[in-house]
CSV table of C-alpha atoms in Angstrom, one decimal:
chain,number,residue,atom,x,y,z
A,1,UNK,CA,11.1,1.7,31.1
A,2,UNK,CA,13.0,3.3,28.0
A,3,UNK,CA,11.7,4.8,25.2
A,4,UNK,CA,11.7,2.5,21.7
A,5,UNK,CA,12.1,3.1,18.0
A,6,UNK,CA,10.5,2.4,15.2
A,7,UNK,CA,12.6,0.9,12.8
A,8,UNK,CA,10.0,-0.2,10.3
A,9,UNK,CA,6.1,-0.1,9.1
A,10,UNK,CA,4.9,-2.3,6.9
A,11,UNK,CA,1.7,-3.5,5.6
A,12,UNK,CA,0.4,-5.8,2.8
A,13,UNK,CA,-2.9,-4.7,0.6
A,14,UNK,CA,-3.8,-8.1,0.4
A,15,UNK,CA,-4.3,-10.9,2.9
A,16,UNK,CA,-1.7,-13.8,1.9
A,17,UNK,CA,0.8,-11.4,0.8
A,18,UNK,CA,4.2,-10.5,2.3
A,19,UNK,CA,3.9,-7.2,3.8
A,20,UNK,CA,6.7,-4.7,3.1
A,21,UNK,CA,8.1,-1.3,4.4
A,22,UNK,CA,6.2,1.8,3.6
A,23,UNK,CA,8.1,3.9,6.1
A,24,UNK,CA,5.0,5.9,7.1
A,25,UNK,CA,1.4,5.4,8.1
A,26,UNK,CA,-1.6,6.9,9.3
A,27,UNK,CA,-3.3,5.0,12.4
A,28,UNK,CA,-6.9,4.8,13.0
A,29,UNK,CA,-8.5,4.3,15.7
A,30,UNK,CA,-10.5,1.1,16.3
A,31,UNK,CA,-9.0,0.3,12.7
A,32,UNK,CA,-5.9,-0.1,12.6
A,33,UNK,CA,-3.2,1.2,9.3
A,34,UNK,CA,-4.7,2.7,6.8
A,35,UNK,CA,-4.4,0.2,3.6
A,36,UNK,CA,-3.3,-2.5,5.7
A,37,UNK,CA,-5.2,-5.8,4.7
A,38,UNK,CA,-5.3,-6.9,8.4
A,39,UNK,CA,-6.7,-3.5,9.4
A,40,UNK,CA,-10.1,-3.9,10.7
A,41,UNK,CA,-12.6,-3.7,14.1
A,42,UNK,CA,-10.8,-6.3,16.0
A,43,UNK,CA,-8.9,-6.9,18.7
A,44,UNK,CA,-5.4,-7.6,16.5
A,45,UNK,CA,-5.6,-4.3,14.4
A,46,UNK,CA,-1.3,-3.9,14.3
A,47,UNK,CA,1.1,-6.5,14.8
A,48,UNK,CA,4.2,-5.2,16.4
A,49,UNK,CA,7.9,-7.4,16.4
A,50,UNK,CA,11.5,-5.8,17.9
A,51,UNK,CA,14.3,-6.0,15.5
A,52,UNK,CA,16.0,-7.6,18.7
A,53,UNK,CA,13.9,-10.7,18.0
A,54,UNK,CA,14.4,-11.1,14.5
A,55,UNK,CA,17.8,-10.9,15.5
A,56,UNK,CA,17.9,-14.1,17.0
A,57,UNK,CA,16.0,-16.2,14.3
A,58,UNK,CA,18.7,-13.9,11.7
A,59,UNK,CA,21.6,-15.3,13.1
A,60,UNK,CA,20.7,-19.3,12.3
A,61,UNK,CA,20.0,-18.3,8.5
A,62,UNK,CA,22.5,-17.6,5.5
A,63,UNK,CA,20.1,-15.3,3.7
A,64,UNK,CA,18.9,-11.4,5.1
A,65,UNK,CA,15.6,-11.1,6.8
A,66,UNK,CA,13.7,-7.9,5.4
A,67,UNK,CA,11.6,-5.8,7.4
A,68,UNK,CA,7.6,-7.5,7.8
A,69,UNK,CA,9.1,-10.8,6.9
A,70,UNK,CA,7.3,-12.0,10.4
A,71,UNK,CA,3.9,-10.3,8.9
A,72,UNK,CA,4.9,-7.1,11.4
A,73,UNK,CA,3.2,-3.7,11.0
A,74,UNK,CA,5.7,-2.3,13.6
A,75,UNK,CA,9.2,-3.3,13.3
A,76,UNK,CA,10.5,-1.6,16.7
A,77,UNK,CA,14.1,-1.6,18.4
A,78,UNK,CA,15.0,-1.1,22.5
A,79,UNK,CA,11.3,-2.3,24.4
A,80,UNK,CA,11.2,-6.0,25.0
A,81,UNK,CA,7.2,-6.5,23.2
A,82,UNK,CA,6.8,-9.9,24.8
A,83,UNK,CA,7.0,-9.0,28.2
A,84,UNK,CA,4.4,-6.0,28.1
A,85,UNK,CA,0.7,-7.3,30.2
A,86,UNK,CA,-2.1,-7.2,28.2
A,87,UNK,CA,-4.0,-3.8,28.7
A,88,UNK,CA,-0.5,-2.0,28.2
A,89,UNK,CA,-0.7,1.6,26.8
A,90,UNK,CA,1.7,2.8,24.2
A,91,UNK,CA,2.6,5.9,21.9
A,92,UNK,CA,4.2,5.1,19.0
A,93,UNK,CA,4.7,8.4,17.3
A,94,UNK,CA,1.6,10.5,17.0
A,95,UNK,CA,-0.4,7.6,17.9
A,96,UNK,CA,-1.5,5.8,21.3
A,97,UNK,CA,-2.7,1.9,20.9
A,98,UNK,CA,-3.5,-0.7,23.7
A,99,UNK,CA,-2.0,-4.0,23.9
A,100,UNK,CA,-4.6,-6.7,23.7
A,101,UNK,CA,-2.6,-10.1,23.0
A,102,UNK,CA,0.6,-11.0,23.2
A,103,UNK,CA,2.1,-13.8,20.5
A,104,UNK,CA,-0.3,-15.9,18.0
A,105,UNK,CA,-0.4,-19.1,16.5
A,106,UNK,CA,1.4,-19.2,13.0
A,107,UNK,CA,-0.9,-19.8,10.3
A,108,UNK,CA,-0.4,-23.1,7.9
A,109,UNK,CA,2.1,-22.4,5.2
A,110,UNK,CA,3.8,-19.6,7.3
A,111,UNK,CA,7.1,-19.4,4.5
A,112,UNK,CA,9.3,-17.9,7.4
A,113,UNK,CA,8.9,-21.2,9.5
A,114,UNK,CA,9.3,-22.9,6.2
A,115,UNK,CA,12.6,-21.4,5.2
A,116,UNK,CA,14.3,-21.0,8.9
A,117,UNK,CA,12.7,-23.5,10.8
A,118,UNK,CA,11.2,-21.2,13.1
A,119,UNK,CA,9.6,-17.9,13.6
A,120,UNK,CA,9.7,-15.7,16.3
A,121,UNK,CA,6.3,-14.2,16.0
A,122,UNK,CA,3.8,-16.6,17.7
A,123,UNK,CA,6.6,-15.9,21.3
A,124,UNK,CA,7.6,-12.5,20.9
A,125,UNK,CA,5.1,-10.6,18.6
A,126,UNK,CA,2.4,-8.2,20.6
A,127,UNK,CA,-1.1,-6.8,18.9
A,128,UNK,CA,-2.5,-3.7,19.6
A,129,UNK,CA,-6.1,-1.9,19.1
A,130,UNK,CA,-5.5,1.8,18.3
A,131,UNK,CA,-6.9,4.4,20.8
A,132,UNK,CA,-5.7,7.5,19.5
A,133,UNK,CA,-5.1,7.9,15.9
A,134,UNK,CA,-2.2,9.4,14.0
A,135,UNK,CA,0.9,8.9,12.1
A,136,UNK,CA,3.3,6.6,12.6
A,137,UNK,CA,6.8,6.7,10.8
A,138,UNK,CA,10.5,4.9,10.9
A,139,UNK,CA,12.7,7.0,13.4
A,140,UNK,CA,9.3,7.9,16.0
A,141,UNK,CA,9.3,6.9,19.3
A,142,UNK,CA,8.0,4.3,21.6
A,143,UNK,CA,6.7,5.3,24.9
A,144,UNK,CA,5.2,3.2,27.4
A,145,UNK,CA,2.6,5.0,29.3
């Protein structure tokens, strides 16, 4: 399989608020990112979404998309997420997490769906747990183990 990118990391400090590039991150494990508001002992600790499938909601909408627009930690580029089994192990920059659900309901209210009519997250998005901490920043590889 080839190697990804990271094109993106974003989090929000608050739950309810858009998250937004920070373009680095320390990753902890069993946590999740550090100052993330989603962060936390559970099994959807970072929320990773390829640029290739915001692409396709993108092209049906006359205004731009922004990086953690679909509530993404990981904005990634060149793996296809979606179609990586559960239990999948992956190194994303200094960092090693373990993919542990694959898509998820969009909450009530979700303003993406709202504005396009859809949202590519609940299909395409994948979680991960962390396993082996470290930093995580735009321009680090992906590697499937």
């Amino acid at each position: 399989m080839p190697d990804g990118k990271v094109k993106a990391v974003c989090i929000s400090e608050k739950k309810g608020v858009q998250k937004h590039n920070i373009g680095e991150a320390y990753l902890k494990v069993n946590h999740g990112i550090e100052g993330d508001a989603h962060a936390g002992n559970w099994h959807r600790q970072v929320s990773l979404l390829a640029a290739e499938s915001v692409e396709k909601v993108q092209k049906s909408l006359d205004f731009e998309l922004k990086s953690g627009d679909f509530a993404e930690n990981i904005l990634t580029e060149g793996i296809e997420l979606y179609t990586l089994p559960v239990g999948t192990k992956l190194k994303i920059g200094e960092a090693e997490g373990e993919v542990t659900q694959i898509g998820k309901e969009c909450h009530h209210g979700c303003a993406i769906r709202e504005l396009a009519g859809d949202c590519v997250m609940p299909r395409e998005g994948i979680f991960i747990k962390v396993i082996k901490a470290g930093k995580v920043k735009t321009g680090d590889s992906i590697k499937v183990l």
